[in-house]
Coordinates of C-alpha atoms in Angstrom, one line a residue:
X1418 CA 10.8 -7.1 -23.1
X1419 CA 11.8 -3.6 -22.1
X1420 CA 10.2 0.0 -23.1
X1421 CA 11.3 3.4 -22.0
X1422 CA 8.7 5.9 -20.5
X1423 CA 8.9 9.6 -18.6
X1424 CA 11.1 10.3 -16.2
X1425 CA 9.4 9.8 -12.9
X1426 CA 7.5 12.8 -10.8
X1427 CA 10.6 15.5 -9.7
X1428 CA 9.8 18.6 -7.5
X1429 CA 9.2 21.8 -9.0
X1430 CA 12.3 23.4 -10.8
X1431 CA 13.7 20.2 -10.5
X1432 CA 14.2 21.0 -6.7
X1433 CA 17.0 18.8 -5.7
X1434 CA 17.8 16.6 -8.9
X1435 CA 21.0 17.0 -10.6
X1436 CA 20.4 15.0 -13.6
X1437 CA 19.3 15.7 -17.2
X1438 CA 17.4 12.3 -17.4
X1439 CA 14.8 12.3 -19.1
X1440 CA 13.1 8.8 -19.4
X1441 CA 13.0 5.8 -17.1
X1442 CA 13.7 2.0 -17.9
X1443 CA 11.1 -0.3 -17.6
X1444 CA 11.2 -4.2 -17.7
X1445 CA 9.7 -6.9 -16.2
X1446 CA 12.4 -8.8 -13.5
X1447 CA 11.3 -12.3 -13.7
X1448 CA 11.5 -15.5 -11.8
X1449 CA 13.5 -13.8 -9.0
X1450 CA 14.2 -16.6 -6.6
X1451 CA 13.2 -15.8 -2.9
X1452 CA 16.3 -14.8 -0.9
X1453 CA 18.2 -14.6 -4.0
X1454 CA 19.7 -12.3 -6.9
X1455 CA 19.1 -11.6 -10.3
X1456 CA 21.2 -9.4 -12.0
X1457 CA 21.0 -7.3 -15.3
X1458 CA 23.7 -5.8 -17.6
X1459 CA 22.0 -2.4 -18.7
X1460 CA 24.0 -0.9 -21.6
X1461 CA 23.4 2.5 -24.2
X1462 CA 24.4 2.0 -27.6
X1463 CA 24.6 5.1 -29.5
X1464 CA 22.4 5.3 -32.5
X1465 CA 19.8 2.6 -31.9
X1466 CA 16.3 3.1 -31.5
X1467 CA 14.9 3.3 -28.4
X1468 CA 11.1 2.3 -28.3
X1469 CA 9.4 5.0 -26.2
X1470 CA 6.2 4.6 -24.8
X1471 CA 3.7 6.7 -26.8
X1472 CA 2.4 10.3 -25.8
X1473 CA -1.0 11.8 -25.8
X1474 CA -1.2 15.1 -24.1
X1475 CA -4.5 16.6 -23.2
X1476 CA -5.7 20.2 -22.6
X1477 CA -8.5 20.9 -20.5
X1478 CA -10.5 24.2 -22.2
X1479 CA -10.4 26.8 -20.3
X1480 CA -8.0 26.5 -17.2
X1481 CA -4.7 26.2 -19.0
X1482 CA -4.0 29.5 -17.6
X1483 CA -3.3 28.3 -14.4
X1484 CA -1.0 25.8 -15.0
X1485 CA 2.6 26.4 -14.4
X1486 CA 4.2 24.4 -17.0
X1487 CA 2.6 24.7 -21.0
X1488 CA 1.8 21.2 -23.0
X1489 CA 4.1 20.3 -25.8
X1490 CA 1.0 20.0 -27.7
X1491 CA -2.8 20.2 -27.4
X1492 CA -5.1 18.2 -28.2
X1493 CA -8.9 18.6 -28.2
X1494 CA -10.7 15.1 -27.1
X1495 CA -14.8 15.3 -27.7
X1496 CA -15.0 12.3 -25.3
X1497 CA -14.0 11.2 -21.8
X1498 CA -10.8 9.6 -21.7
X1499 CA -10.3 5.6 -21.5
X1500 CA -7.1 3.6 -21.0
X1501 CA -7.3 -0.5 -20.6
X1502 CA -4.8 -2.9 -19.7
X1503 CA -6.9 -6.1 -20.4
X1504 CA -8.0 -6.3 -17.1
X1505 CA -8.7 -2.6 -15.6
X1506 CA -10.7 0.2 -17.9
X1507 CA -10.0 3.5 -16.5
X1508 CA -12.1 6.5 -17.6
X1509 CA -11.3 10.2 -16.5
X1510 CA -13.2 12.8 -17.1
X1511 CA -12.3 15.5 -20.1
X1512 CA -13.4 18.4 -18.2
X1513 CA -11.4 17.8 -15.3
X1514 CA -8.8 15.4 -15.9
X1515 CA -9.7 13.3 -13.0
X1516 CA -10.6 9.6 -12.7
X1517 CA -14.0 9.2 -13.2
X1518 CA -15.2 5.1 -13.6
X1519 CA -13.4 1.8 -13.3
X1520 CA -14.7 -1.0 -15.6
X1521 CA -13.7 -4.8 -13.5
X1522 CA -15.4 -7.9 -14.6
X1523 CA -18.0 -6.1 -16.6
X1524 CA -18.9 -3.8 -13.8
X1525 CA -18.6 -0.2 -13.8
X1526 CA -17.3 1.3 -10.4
X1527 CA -17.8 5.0 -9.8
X1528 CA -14.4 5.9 -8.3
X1529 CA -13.0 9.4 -8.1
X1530 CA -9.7 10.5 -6.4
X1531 CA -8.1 14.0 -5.6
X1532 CA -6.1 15.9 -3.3
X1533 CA -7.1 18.2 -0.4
X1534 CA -5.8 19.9 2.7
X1535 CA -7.2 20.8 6.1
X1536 CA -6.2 24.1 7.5
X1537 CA -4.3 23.5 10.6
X1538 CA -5.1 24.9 13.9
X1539 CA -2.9 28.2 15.2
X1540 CA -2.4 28.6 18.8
X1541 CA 0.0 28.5 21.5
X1542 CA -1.3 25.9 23.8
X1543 CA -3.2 28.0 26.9
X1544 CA -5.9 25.6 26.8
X1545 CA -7.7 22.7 25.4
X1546 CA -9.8 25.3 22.7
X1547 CA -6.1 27.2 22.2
X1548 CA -4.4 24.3 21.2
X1549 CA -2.5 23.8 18.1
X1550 CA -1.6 21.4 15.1
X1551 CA 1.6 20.2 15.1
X1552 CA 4.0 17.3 15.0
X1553 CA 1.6 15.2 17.5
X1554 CA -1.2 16.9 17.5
X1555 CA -4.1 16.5 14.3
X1556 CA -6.4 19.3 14.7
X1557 CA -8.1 21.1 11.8
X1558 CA -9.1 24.3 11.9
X1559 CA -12.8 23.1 10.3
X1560 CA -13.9 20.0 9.1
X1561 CA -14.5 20.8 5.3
X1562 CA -11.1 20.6 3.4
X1563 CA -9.9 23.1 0.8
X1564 CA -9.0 21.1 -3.0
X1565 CA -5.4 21.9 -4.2
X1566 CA -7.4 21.8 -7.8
X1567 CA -10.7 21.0 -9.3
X1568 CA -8.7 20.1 -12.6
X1569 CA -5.5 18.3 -13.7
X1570 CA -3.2 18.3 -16.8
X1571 CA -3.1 14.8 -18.0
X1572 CA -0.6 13.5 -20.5
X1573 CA -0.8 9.9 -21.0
X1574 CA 2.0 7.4 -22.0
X1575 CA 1.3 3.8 -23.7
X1576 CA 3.9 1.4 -23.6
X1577 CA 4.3 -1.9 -24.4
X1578 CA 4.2 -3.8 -20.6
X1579 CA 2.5 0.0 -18.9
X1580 CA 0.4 2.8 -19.1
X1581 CA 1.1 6.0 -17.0
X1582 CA -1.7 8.7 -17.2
X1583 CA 0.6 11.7 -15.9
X1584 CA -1.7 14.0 -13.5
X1585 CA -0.2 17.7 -12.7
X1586 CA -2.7 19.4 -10.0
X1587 CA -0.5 22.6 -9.7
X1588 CA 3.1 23.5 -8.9
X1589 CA 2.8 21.4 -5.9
X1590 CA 0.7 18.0 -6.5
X1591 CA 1.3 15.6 -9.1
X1592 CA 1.2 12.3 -9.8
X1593 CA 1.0 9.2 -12.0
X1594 CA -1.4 6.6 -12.4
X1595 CA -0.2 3.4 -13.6
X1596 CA -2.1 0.4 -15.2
X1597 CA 0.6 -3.0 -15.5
X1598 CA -0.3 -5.2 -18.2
X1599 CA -2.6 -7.6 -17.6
X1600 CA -2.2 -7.0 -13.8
X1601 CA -5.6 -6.5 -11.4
X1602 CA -4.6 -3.7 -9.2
X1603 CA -4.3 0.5 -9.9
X1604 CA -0.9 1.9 -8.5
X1605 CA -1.0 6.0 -7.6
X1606 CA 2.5 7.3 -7.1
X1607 CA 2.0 11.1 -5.9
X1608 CA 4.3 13.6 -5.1
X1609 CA 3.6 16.9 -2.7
X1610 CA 5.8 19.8 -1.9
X1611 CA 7.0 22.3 -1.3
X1612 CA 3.2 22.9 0.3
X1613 CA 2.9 26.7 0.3
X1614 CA 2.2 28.4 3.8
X1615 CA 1.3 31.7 2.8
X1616 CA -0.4 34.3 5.1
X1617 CA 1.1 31.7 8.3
X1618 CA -1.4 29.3 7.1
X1619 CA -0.8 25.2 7.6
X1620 CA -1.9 22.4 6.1
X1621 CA -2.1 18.9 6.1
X1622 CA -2.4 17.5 2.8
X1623 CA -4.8 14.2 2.0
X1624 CA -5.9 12.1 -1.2
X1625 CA -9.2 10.8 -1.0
X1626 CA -10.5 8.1 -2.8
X1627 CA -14.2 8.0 -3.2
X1628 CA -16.8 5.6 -4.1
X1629 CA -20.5 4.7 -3.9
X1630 CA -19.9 2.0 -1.5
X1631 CA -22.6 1.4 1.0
X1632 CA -20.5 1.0 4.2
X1633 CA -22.2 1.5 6.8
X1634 CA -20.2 4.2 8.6
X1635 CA -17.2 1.1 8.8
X1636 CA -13.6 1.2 7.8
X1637 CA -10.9 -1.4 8.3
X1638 CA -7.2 -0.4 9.1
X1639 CA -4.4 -3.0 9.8
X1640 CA -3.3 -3.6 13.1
X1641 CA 0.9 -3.4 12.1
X1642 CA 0.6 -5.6 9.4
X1643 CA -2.0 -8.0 10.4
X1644 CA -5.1 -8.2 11.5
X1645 CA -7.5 -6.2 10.4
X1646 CA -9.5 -3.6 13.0
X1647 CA -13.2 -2.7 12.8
X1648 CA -13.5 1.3 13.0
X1649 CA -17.3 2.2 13.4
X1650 CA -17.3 6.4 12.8
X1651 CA -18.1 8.5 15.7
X1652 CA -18.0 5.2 17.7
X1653 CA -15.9 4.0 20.1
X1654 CA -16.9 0.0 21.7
X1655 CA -15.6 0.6 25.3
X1656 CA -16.9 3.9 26.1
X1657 CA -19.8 6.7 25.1
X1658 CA -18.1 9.1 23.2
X1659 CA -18.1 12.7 23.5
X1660 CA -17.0 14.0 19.9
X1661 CA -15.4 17.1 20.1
X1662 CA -12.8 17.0 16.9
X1663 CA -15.0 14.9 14.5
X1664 CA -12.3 14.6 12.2
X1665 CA -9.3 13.9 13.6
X1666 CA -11.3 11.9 16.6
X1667 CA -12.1 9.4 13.0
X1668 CA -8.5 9.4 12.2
X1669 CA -6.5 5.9 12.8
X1670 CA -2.9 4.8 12.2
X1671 CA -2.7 2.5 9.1
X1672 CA 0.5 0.2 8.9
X1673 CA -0.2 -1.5 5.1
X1674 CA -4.0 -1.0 5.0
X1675 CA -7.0 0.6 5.0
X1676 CA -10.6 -1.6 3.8
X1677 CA -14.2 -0.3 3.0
X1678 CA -16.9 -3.5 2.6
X1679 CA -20.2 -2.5 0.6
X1680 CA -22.9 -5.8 0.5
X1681 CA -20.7 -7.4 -2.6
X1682 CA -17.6 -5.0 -3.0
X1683 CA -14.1 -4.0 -1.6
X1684 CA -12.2 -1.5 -2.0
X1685 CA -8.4 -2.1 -0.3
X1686 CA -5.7 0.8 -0.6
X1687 CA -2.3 -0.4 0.6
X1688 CA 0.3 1.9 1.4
X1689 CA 3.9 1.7 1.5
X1690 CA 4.6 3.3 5.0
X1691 CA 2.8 4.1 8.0
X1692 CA 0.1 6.5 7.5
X1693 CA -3.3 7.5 8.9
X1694 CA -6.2 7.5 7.5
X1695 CA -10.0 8.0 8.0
X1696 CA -13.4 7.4 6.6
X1697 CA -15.9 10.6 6.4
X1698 CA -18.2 9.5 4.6
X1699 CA -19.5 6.6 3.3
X1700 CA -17.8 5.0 0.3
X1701 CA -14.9 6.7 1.1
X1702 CA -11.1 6.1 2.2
X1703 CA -9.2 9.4 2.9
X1704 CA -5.1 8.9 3.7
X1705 CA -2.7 11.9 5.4
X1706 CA 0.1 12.7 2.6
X1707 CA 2.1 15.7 4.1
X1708 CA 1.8 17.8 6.6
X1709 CA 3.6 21.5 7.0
X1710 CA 2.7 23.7 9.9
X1711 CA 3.8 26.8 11.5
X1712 CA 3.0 26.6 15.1
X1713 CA 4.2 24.2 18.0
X1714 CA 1.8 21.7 19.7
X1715 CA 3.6 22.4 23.0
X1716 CA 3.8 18.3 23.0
X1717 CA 7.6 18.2 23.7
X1718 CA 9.8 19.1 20.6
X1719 CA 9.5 22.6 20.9
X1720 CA 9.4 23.8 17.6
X1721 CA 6.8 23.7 14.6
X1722 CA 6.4 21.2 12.1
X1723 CA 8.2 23.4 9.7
X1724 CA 11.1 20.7 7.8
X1725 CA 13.1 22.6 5.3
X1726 CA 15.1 21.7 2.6
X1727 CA 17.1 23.2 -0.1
X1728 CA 15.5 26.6 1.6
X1729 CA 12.3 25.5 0.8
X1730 CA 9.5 22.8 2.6
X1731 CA 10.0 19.1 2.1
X1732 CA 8.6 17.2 -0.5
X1733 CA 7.0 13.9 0.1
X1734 CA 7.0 11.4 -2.6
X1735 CA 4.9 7.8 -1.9
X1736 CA 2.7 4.6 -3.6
X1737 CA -0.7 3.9 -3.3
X1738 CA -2.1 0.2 -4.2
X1739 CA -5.7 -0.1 -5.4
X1740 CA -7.4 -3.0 -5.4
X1741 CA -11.5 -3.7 -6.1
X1742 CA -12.8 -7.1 -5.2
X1743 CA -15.8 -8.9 -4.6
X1744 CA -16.2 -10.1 -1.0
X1745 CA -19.1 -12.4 -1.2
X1746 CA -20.2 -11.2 2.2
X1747 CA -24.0 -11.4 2.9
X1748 CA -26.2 -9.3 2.4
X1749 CA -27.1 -6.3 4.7
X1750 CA -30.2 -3.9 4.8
X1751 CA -29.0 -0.9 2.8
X1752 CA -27.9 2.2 5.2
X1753 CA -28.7 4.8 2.3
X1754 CA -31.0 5.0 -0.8
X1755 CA -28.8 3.2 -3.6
X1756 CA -27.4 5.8 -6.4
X1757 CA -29.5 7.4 -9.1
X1758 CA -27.6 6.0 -11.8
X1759 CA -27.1 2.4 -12.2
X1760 CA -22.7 2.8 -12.8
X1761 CA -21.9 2.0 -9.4
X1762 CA -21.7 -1.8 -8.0
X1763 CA -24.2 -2.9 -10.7
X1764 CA -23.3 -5.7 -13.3
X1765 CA -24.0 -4.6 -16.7
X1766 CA -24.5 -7.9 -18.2
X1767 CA -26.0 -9.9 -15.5
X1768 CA -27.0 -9.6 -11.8
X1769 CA -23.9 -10.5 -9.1
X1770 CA -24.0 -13.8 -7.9
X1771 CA -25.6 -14.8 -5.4
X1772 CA -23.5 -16.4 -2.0
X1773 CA -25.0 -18.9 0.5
X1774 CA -26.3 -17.2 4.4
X1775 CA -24.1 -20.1 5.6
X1776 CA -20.4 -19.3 4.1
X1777 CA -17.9 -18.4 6.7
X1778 CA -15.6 -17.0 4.4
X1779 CA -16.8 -13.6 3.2
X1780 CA -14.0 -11.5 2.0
X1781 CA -12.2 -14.3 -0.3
X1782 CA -10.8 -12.7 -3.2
X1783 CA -9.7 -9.4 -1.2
X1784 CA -8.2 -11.2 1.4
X1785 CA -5.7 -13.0 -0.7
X1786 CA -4.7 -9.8 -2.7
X1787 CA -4.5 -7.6 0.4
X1788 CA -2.3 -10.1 2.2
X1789 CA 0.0 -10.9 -0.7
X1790 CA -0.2 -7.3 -2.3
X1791 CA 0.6 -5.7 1.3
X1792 CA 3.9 -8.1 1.6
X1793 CA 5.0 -7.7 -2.2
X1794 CA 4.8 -3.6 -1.7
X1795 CA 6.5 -3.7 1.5
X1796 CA 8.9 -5.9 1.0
X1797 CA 9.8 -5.6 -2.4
X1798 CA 13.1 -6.5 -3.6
X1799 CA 15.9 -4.3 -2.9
X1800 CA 17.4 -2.8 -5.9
X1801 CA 21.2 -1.8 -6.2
X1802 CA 22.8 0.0 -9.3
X1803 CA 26.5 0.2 -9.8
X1804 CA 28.6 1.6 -12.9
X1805 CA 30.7 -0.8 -14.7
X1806 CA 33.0 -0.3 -17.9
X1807 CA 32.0 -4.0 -18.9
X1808 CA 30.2 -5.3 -21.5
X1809 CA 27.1 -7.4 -20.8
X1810 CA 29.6 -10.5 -21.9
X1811 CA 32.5 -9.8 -19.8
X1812 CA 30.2 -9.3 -17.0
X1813 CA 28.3 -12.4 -17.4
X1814 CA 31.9 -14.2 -17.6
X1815 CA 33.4 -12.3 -14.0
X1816 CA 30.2 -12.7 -12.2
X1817 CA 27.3 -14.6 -11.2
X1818 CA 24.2 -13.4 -12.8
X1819 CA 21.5 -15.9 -10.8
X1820 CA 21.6 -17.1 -7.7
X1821 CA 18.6 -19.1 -6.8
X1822 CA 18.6 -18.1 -2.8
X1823 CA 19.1 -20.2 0.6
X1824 CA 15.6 -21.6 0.4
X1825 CA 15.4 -24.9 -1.1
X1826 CA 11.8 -24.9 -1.9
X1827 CA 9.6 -21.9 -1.8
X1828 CA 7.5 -21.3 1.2
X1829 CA 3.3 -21.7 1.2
X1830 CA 1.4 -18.6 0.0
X1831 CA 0.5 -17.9 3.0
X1832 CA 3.8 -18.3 5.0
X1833 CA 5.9 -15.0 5.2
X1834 CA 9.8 -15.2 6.2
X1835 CA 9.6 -12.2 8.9
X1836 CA 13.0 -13.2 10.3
X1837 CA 16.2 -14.5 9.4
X1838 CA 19.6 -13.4 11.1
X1839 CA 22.4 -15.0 12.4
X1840 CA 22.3 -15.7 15.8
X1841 CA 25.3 -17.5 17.1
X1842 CA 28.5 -18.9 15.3
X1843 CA 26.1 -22.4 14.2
X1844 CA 22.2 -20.9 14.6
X1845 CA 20.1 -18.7 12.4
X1846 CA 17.3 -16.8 14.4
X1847 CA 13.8 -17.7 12.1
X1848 CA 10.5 -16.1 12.5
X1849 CA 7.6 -17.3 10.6
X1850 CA 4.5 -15.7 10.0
X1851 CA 0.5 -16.7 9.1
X1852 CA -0.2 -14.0 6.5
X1853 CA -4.0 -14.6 6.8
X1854 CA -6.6 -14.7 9.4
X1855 CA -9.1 -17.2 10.1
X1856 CA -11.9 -17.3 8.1
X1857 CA -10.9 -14.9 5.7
X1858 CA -10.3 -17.2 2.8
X1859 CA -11.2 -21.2 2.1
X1860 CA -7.9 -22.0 1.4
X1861 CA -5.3 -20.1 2.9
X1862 CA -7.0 -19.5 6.4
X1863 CA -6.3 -22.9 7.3
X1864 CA -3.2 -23.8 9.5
X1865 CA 0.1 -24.9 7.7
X1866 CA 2.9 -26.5 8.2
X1867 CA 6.5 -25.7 7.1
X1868 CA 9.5 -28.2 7.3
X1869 CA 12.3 -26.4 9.1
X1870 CA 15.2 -29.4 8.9
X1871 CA 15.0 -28.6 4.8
X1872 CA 13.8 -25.1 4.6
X1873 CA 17.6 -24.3 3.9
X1874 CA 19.5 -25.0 0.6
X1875 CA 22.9 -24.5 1.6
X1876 CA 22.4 -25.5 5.4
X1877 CA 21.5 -28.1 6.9
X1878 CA 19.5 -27.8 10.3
X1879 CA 20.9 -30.4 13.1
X1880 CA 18.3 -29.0 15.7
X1881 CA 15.9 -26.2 16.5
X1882 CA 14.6 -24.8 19.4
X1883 CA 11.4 -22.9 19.5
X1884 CA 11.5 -19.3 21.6
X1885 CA 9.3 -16.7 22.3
X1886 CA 8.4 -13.9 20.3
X1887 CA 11.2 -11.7 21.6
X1888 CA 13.9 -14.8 21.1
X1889 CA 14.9 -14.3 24.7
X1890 CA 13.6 -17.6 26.0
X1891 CA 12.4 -21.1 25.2
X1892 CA 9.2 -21.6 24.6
X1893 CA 9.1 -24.4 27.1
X1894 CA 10.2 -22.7 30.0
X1895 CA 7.6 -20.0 29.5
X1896 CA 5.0 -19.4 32.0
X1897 CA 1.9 -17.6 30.5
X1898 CA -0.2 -15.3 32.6
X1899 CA -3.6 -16.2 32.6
X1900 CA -6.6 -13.2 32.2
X1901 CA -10.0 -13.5 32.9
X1902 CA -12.1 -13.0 30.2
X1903 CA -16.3 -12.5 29.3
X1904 CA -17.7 -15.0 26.9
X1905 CA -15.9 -18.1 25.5
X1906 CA -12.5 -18.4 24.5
X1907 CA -11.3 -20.4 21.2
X1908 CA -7.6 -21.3 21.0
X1909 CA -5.5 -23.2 18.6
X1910 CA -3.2 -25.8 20.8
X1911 CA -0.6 -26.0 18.2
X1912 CA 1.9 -29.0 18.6
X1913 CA 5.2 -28.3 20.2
X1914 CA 8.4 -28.6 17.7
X1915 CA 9.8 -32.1 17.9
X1916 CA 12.8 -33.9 16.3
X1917 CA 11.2 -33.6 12.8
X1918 CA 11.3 -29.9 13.1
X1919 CA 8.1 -29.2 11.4
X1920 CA 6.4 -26.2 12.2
X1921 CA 2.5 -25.7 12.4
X1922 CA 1.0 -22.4 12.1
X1923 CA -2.5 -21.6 12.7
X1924 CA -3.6 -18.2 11.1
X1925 CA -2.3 -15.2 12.4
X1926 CA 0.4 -17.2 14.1
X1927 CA 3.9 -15.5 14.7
X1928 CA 6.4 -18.5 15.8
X1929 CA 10.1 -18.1 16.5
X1930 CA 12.8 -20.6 16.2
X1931 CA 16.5 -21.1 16.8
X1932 CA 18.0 -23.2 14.5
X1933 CA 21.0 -24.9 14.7
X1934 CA 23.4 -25.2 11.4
X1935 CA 25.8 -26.5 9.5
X1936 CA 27.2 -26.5 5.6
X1937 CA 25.1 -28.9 4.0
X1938 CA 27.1 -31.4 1.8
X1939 CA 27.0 -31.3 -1.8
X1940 CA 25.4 -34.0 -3.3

């Protein structure tokens, strides 16, 4: 179950690579057991036939010209482009080479992404109207954006367990659109740099992802991980607001991500490191990429934000995750006139169904992909390579190939491992974390409970102790502080740990444990 397709994105000239690889392995790692290893014997045998994924390159009319690399071969396509997993139908437009529509569950999302930069500020700090963009300063020199390109070169690839649609915006943009088999979520991987700063010009590169969405001026962004934070635009809850920089002042910090709610429809992009990101408009989610700028902010490092490498500006490579869901949320008076065409949010076949005024949980399916998506990208498994002059049968004979990890039953759904790390010569520091928050799904919003004294295969847990979030003291010796607060207050009073050593967590709940160890005896 393996197939070979294109070498990932590389820099332009091959900036940095020393390699003359040309195509990438792809297989599906199966059944790898939590905390555990799985390990795989990669070998090249000269002369056999490697199945490649298939090719189709496309040429837009007209604005080959500009591109800096030539197709193989050109095609001529009379229609839009589709590719289809089973699950996802992607369409991009012929004229442009951009993502167009998204076909899900017999609906047909309008959905178009690109690339853009703001101009940054120049100045050298004299006052507040002098000030300049830089490493901790956002500040655009206008609040329209410049696109890298109205058009991309596509080439697609179909393999057996992917498709990549290949996207080249210029010599400084690319990236690849991937569909998994049979898997419900769209996966950008985009690569920017060296950004040009001709003339002494910055700028701070974005992707935007756009939509008809109806959203009411709202966008989610996590709150490091977790919950997720209502941002109203223009709008701030504690104060009246004097907007001055309109689009950095709608700018927030995104840890895994960002959420835009229409009456019936999500759209969640997760990223895979801290990012910001903003909604302008309705329908849409814009996300910071790359920033290169040529003036100091006068904020305390005293130089621009200017990184070089290789004699040249950095490049900045990175994953987005797509997902579209239904929320079942309940219906809201419209905030615009609804599109002209009836290709956004509309069923083809039938209308959407309709939820109940009284269900608590609105955001049910998104929920449980954001939360489990989020953790999968994050913390993925960690990959190591290594050279070996062994066969796949010697290997397999020196070393283990599977080992099925120190849990000894997997964890709920919603139950993350956050922490494990030896603490003293017989305890292992644990931290347990509630991936979901209440009311956000039927299921997987309600409390759990975890059984510490056999969460261990290979230990066995004599006695735990329960500390506080920084694991400097025992929870039972902690005084809380107690705040005044408006309004009532609901709070889950969670039973202490006793000698059975189960754990209870309520959602959102971050609990701490020392526990004490030793070998467990084989049976």
């Amino acid at each position: 179950r393996w197939c070979c397709v294109p070498g990932s994105l590389s820099p332009p000239g091959g900036l940095g690579r020393n390699t003359n690889a040309s195509l990438e392995l792809f297989f599906y790692a199966e059944d790898v057991p939590a905390l555990g290893l799985m390990s795989y014997h990669v070998e090249r045998f000269e002369g056999g036939v490697v199945p490649v994924a298939e090719r189709q390159n496309l040429s837009l009319p007209g604005h080959n010209a500009n591109l800096t690399a030539p197709l193989e071969t050109s095609q001529e396509t009379p229609e839009d482009i589709e590719v289809d997993n089973g699950v996802l139908k992607l369409i991009f437009n012929i004229s442009t080479g951009q993502l167009q529509f998204i076909i899900r569950d017999q609906e047909t999302w309008a959905f178009h992404q690109n690339f853009f930069h703001y101009e940054g500020s120049k100045g050298y700090n004299f006052n507040t109207y002098n000030r300049a963009s830089g490493a901790y300063i956002f500040r655009p020199v206008k609040d329209e954006v410049d696109v890298v390109a109205p058009y991309a070169n596509v080439s697609i690839f179909r393999g057996k367990h992917v498709i990549e649609v290949h996207q080249q915006f210029g010599p400084w943009v690319s990236q690849i659109i991937r569909l998994y088999q049979g898997k419900d979520h769209l996966e950008f991987q985009w690569l920017v740099g060296p950004i040009p700063v001709e003339k002494w010009v910055g700028k701070e590169v974005i992707t935007r992802y756009k939509t008809q969405l109806m959203t009411g001026g709202v966008l989610y962004t996590d709150s490091n991980g977790r919950r997720l934070m209502r941002r109203v635009r223009n709008h701030r809850t504690s104060w009246n607001l004097t907007l001055t920089e309109p689009v950095a002042s709608n700018y927030y910090p995104v840890t895994s991500a960002a959420v835009i709610l229409g009456n019936r429809h999500q759209v969640t992009v997760l990223t895979d490191r801290p990012q910001g990101a903003a909604s302008l408009t309705d329908g849409e989610i814009e996300i910071m990429l790359h920033r290169r700028l040529l003036y100091d902010d006068g904020k305390g490092v005293s130089e621009p934000l200017d990184e070089m490498q290789y004699n040249k500006g950095l490049v900045a490579r990175g994953t987005h995750i797509v997902q579209l869901s239904k929320t079942y949320k309940e219906a809201k008076p419209r905030t615009r006139a609804p599109p002209a065409n009836n290709t956004v949010n509309l069923t083809t076949t039938a209308p959407p169904p309709v939820t109940q005024p009284d269900t608590p949980y609105k955001y049910r399916e998104g929920a449980e992909r954001h939360r489990i998506g989020a953790v999968n990208l994050v913390y993925g498994p960690l990959l190591t390579v290594s050279r070996t002059s062994l066969t796949a049968s010697e290997w397999s004979k020196r070393y283990r190939m599977k080992y099925t990890g120190m849990l000894r039953e997997p964890l709920p759904l919603n139950v993350h491992l956050l922490t494990l790390e030896r603490w003293t010569n017989n305890s292992l520091l644990v931290r347990l974390e509630h991936l979901f928050e209440a009311k956000e799904h039927p299921i997987f919003s309600q409390p759990v409970s975890v059984d510490l004294k056999n969460l261990f295969s290979e230990f066995e847990v004599t006695r735990g102790v329960e500390l506080n979030l920084a694991a400097n003291q025992e929870m039972a010796k902690t005084v809380r502080l107690k705040w005044d607060h408006e309004g009532s207050k609901t709070e889950f009073h969670r039973p202490p740990l006793d000698s059975d050593l189960v754990a209870v967590l309520a959602p959102m709940d971050v609990r701490t444990f020392q526990l004490f160890v030793q070998p467990r005896k084989s049976a």
